[in-house]
């Protein structure tokens, strides 16, 4: 039996090659820039949202101004990442719109996606926080309730985490492109995708498995790239302990190695991988019974 997620892998490679060749520095650099924010290349599906743990129940003091500023920065990055999901769709599609135009058009779509991700995060983080708080409180009293809570709540919290990750991945892969093409918001997009999901749930399951396998391959490749730069960086950074002029030169060398390594990782690996994964999801979406056609 054939599966769309597997059959489209070869064409996704061809489409990604056509996007990257002939070599144009602007294309590679923009993909690297997108990849900084779009988290679709790791084994973890992108954007499960940001929510606050009930820290007071764990005996942690209320967050101060620095913590609030940090959370505000995280929310801002999360919003930008949500907008960039739509920009990446426009960019990898043949004949896509310019970056500036896409940014103006998709700010509202990004806000909807960001709100959805925050809700998913709350559905996971709040029960998880309550679960941890209950276990800590029971353990402090030496009660066996902690064991009961663990036995009962771990499967529930685990199911919530898996469900949220799957919902986030499917939304980013299949609902975001529909929104990018003017098919409404999150609810409308899911209303269009839901019949296809109900008709062939195994196709979506295989897609998630393939996506996870591609994520493992990406992590392994990224580790190899990091390892190439790790040894010279460690040597240069260790030499800074010598102090004086030698230490200063070693510090500059360590910074340069880290900068070059990060650039190689983003430009040569993460950017192309983000493009491939997004093109692959678009090709799978093209085969579903939804109002989307991959541009020829």
Short mmCIF file of N, CA, C and O in Angstrom, two decimals, residues 14-59:
data_model
loop_
_atom_site.label_atom_id
_atom_site.label_comp_id
_atom_site.label_asym_id
_atom_site.label_seq_id
_atom_site.Cartn_x
_atom_site.Cartn_y
_atom_site.Cartn_z
N UNK A 14 13.30 17.05 -5.14
CA UNK A 14 13.48 17.72 -6.43
C UNK A 14 13.08 19.19 -6.33
O UNK A 14 13.78 20.09 -6.81
N UNK A 15 11.94 19.46 -5.69
CA UNK A 15 11.46 20.84 -5.55
C UNK A 15 12.43 21.66 -4.69
O UNK A 15 12.68 22.84 -4.99
N UNK A 16 12.96 21.06 -3.65
CA UNK A 16 13.93 21.77 -2.81
C UNK A 16 15.21 22.07 -3.59
O UNK A 16 15.77 23.17 -3.49
N UNK A 17 15.65 21.10 -4.39
CA UNK A 17 16.84 21.32 -5.22
C UNK A 17 16.60 22.46 -6.21
O UNK A 17 17.48 23.30 -6.42
N UNK A 18 15.41 22.48 -6.81
CA UNK A 18 15.10 23.55 -7.77
C UNK A 18 15.05 24.91 -7.10
O UNK A 18 15.36 25.94 -7.72
N UNK A 19 14.63 24.94 -5.83
CA UNK A 19 14.60 26.20 -5.08
C UNK A 19 16.01 26.69 -4.78
O UNK A 19 16.28 27.90 -4.82
N UNK A 20 16.91 25.76 -4.47
CA UNK A 20 18.26 26.13 -4.04
C UNK A 20 19.25 26.27 -5.20
O UNK A 20 20.32 26.86 -5.02
N UNK A 21 18.90 25.75 -6.36
CA UNK A 21 19.80 25.81 -7.51
C UNK A 21 19.09 26.47 -8.68
O UNK A 21 17.90 26.22 -8.89
N UNK A 22 19.81 27.28 -9.46
CA UNK A 22 21.22 27.65 -9.27
C UNK A 22 21.42 28.46 -7.99
O UNK A 22 20.47 29.05 -7.47
N UNK A 23 22.63 28.45 -7.49
CA UNK A 23 22.92 29.08 -6.21
C UNK A 23 22.64 30.58 -6.27
O UNK A 23 23.12 31.29 -7.15
N UNK A 24 21.81 31.02 -5.32
CA UNK A 24 21.54 32.45 -5.13
C UNK A 24 21.68 32.73 -3.64
O UNK A 24 20.93 32.19 -2.83
N UNK A 25 22.62 33.58 -3.32
CA UNK A 25 22.92 33.84 -1.91
C UNK A 25 21.69 34.34 -1.17
O UNK A 25 21.47 33.98 0.00
N UNK A 26 20.87 35.17 -1.83
CA UNK A 26 19.69 35.70 -1.17
C UNK A 26 18.72 34.62 -0.73
O UNK A 26 18.13 34.69 0.36
N UNK A 27 18.54 33.59 -1.55
CA UNK A 27 17.63 32.49 -1.21
C UNK A 27 18.15 31.73 0.00
O UNK A 27 17.42 31.46 0.97
N UNK A 28 19.43 31.37 0.00
CA UNK A 28 20.00 30.62 1.11
C UNK A 28 19.98 31.42 2.41
O UNK A 28 19.66 30.88 3.47
N UNK A 29 20.29 32.72 2.32
CA UNK A 29 20.31 33.55 3.52
C UNK A 29 18.91 33.77 4.07
O UNK A 29 18.71 33.77 5.29
N UNK A 30 17.93 33.96 3.19
CA UNK A 30 16.56 34.14 3.68
C UNK A 30 16.03 32.86 4.31
O UNK A 30 15.32 32.92 5.33
N UNK A 31 16.35 31.72 3.74
CA UNK A 31 15.94 30.46 4.36
C UNK A 31 16.58 30.29 5.73
O UNK A 31 15.93 29.82 6.68
N UNK A 32 17.84 30.66 5.85
CA UNK A 32 18.51 30.60 7.15
C UNK A 32 17.83 31.53 8.15
O UNK A 32 17.67 31.20 9.33
N UNK A 33 17.42 32.71 7.68
CA UNK A 33 16.73 33.66 8.55
C UNK A 33 15.39 33.12 8.99
O UNK A 33 15.01 33.21 10.16
N UNK A 34 14.64 32.52 8.06
CA UNK A 34 13.37 31.90 8.42
C UNK A 34 13.59 30.80 9.46
O UNK A 34 12.82 30.66 10.42
N UNK A 35 14.64 30.00 9.25
CA UNK A 35 14.88 28.85 10.10
C UNK A 35 15.19 29.23 11.54
O UNK A 35 15.03 28.41 12.45
N UNK A 36 15.66 30.45 11.76
CA UNK A 36 15.90 30.90 13.13
C UNK A 36 14.60 30.89 13.92
O UNK A 36 14.58 30.57 15.12
N UNK A 37 13.49 31.22 13.27
CA UNK A 37 12.21 31.35 13.96
C UNK A 37 11.28 30.18 13.74
O UNK A 37 10.49 29.83 14.61
N UNK A 38 11.34 29.59 12.56
CA UNK A 38 10.41 28.49 12.24
C UNK A 38 11.00 27.20 12.77
O UNK A 38 12.07 26.78 12.33
N UNK A 39 10.30 26.56 13.72
CA UNK A 39 10.87 25.38 14.38
C UNK A 39 10.38 24.08 13.82
O UNK A 39 9.96 23.21 14.57
N UNK A 40 10.42 23.92 12.52
CA UNK A 40 9.91 22.71 11.93
C UNK A 40 10.94 21.72 11.52
O UNK A 40 10.64 20.80 10.79
N UNK A 41 12.17 21.85 11.97
CA UNK A 41 13.20 20.94 11.51
C UNK A 41 13.70 20.00 12.59
O UNK A 41 14.51 19.14 12.31
N UNK A 42 13.24 20.13 13.78
CA UNK A 42 13.70 19.23 14.84
C UNK A 42 12.68 18.12 15.04
O UNK A 42 11.61 18.11 14.46
N UNK A 43 13.03 17.18 15.85
CA UNK A 43 12.10 16.08 16.12
C UNK A 43 10.87 16.57 16.85
O UNK A 43 9.81 15.98 16.77
N UNK A 44 10.99 17.69 17.54
CA UNK A 44 9.83 18.26 18.23
C UNK A 44 9.06 19.14 17.25
O UNK A 44 9.59 20.05 16.68
N UNK A 45 7.75 18.86 17.06
CA UNK A 45 6.97 19.71 16.18
C UNK A 45 6.96 21.15 16.67
O UNK A 45 7.09 21.41 17.87
N UNK A 46 6.82 22.08 15.78
CA UNK A 46 6.98 23.49 16.14
C UNK A 46 5.87 24.03 16.99
O UNK A 46 4.71 23.62 16.88
N UNK A 47 6.24 24.95 17.88
CA UNK A 47 5.30 25.82 18.57
C UNK A 47 4.19 25.16 19.32
O UNK A 47 3.07 25.09 18.85
N UNK A 48 4.44 24.66 20.53
CA UNK A 48 3.35 24.14 21.34
C UNK A 48 2.75 25.23 22.22
O UNK A 48 1.77 25.00 22.91
N UNK A 49 3.30 26.42 22.18
CA UNK A 49 2.75 27.54 22.93
C UNK A 49 3.54 27.86 24.18
O UNK A 49 4.44 27.12 24.57
N UNK A 50 3.18 28.95 24.81
CA UNK A 50 3.85 29.42 26.02
C UNK A 50 2.79 29.67 27.07
O UNK A 50 1.81 30.34 26.84
N UNK A 51 2.96 29.07 28.24
CA UNK A 51 2.03 29.31 29.33
C UNK A 51 2.80 29.29 30.63
O UNK A 51 3.93 28.81 30.69
N UNK A 52 2.21 29.82 31.70
CA UNK A 52 2.92 29.96 32.97
C UNK A 52 2.62 28.79 33.88
O UNK A 52 1.47 28.38 34.03
N UNK A 53 3.65 28.24 34.50
CA UNK A 53 3.46 27.22 35.52
C UNK A 53 2.96 27.86 36.81
O UNK A 53 3.31 29.00 37.11
N UNK A 54 2.14 27.15 37.57
CA UNK A 54 1.72 27.67 38.88
C UNK A 54 2.88 27.59 39.87
O UNK A 54 2.94 26.71 40.73
N UNK A 55 3.85 28.49 39.73
CA UNK A 55 5.09 28.39 40.49
C UNK A 55 4.88 28.57 41.99
O UNK A 55 5.61 28.00 42.79
N UNK A 56 3.90 29.37 42.36
CA UNK A 56 3.69 29.60 43.79
C UNK A 56 3.32 28.31 44.51
O UNK A 56 3.65 28.12 45.69
N UNK A 57 2.62 27.41 43.81
CA UNK A 57 2.24 26.15 44.44
C UNK A 57 3.47 25.29 44.72
O UNK A 57 3.44 24.41 45.56
N UNK A 58 4.58 25.55 43.99
CA UNK A 58 5.80 24.79 44.21
C UNK A 58 6.73 25.50 45.19
O UNK A 58 7.86 25.08 45.38
N UNK A 59 6.27 26.62 45.76
CA UNK A 59 7.11 27.34 46.69
C UNK A 59 8.10 28.26 46.03
O UNK A 59 9.05 28.71 46.66
#
